Amino acid sequence: DAGVIQSPRHEVTEMGQEVTLRCKPISGHDYLFWYRQTMMRGLELLIYFNNNVPIDDSGMPEDRFSAKMPNASFSTLKIQPSEPRDSAVYFCASSLIRGAGYNEQFFGPGTRLTVL
Amino acid sequence: AQSVSQHNHHVILSEAASLELGCNYSYGGTVNLFWYVQYPGQHLQLLLKYFSGDPLVKGIKGFEAEFIKSKFSFNLRKPSVQWSDTAEYFCAVNARGGSYIPTFGRGTSLIVHP
């Protein structure tokens, strides 16, 4: 398996532009997570899906952020409009829930977003 | 809801020194525990995990962690660090029978000088 795939790996954009980050989870995994990592705030969970359904989006910072999972093999995180404070590394992770709540997460390589 | 506390935010060691990174969690029930490592410029990857059985867990690259239930702790150890261990280390916990979503600590940055 190729692991969790994210694109693009790097994104540089100007304030006000729309940004779309993409994620392909590991085949067969039933949970998908979006995280944001910054020096100041560490690793933050933004939203997660179970079987393509958004379960908890309480970590999404503002209405400018939205996420979708149209099918089991694809998810997007969109920021519209983007702001300089959105600059961070965004990770996607997937997992498969097994007995006793075993939930090892597999992370993608991340997208480093810079908003100028 | 569970929470995770990593007391050491930054640790600097010389090669061959021993390492212990602290991790405490708050949750009254049964938990699964994880340590993840993030090498510079890379993504998080699993270092070791505990679900049940022997509370002393062996991981990759000579790392181990000990689950002490009475102390709600899951400290990470390595007897002799190498320069290549320079990375960010994250402790995570998820509660059994509750949310399957792990809670991550803030992370500990380890720098090993050659």
PDB file of C-alpha atoms in Angstrom, chain A residues 33 35 37 40-42 48 91 97 100-105 107-108, chain B residues 32 34 36 38 43-44 46 49 51 90 94 96 100-102 104 106:
ATOM      1  CA  PHE A  33      -8.580  12.926  10.138  1.00  0.00           C
ATOM      2  CA  TYR A  35      -4.743  18.004  11.516  1.00  0.00           C
ATOM      3  CA  GLN A  37       0.522  21.702  12.956  1.00  0.00           C
ATOM      4  CA  MET A  40       2.667  27.925  18.447  1.00  0.00           C
ATOM      5  CA  ARG A  41      -0.228  25.495  18.826  1.00  0.00           C
ATOM      6  CA  GLY A  42       1.319  22.115  18.115  1.00  0.00           C
ATOM      7  CA  TYR A  48     -12.602  13.717  11.354  1.00  0.00           C
ATOM      8  CA  PHE A  91      -1.696  16.506   7.864  1.00  0.00           C
ATOM      9  CA  ILE A  97     -10.934   0.715  14.157  1.00  0.00           C
ATOM     10  CA  ALA A 100     -10.872  -2.680  21.898  1.00  0.00           C
ATOM     11  CA  GLY A 101     -10.719   0.626  20.108  1.00  0.00           C
ATOM     12  CA  TYR A 102      -7.341  -0.003  18.602  1.00  0.00           C
ATOM     13  CA  ASN A 103      -6.774   3.107  16.571  1.00  0.00           C
ATOM     14  CA  GLU A 104      -3.270   3.467  15.205  1.00  0.00           C
ATOM     15  CA  GLN A 105      -3.208   6.422  12.888  1.00  0.00           C
ATOM     16  CA  PHE A 107      -0.232   9.989   8.652  1.00  0.00           C
ATOM     17  CA  GLY A 108       0.353  11.438   5.236  1.00  0.00           C
TER      18      GLY A 108
ATOM     19  CA  ASN B  32      -4.696   2.528  24.559  1.00  0.00           C
ATOM     20  CA  PHE B  34       0.902   5.433  21.704  1.00  0.00           C
ATOM     21  CA  TYR B  36       4.639   8.740  17.617  1.00  0.00           C
ATOM     22  CA  GLN B  38       8.204  12.980  13.642  1.00  0.00           C
ATOM     23  CA  HIS B  43       5.206  13.003   8.910  1.00  0.00           C
ATOM     24  CA  LEU B  44       4.309  11.346  12.191  1.00  0.00           C
ATOM     25  CA  LEU B  46       4.177   5.126  15.113  1.00  0.00           C
ATOM     26  CA  LYS B  49       1.924   1.194  21.319  1.00  0.00           C
ATOM     27  CA  PHE B  51      -3.046  -2.092  24.490  1.00  0.00           C
ATOM     28  CA  PHE B  90       4.202  12.801  20.561  1.00  0.00           C
ATOM     29  CA  ASN B  94      -7.484   6.888  23.220  1.00  0.00           C
ATOM     30  CA  ARG B  96     -11.563   2.169  25.117  1.00  0.00           C
ATOM     31  CA  TYR B 100     -11.963   6.066  19.156  1.00  0.00           C
ATOM     32  CA  ILE B 101     -10.234   9.325  18.548  1.00  0.00           C
ATOM     33  CA  PRO B 102      -6.786   9.640  20.072  1.00  0.00           C
ATOM     34  CA  PHE B 104      -2.242  13.922  21.285  1.00  0.00           C
ATOM     35  CA  ARG B 106       1.858  18.926  22.598  1.00  0.00           C
TER      36      ARG B 106
END
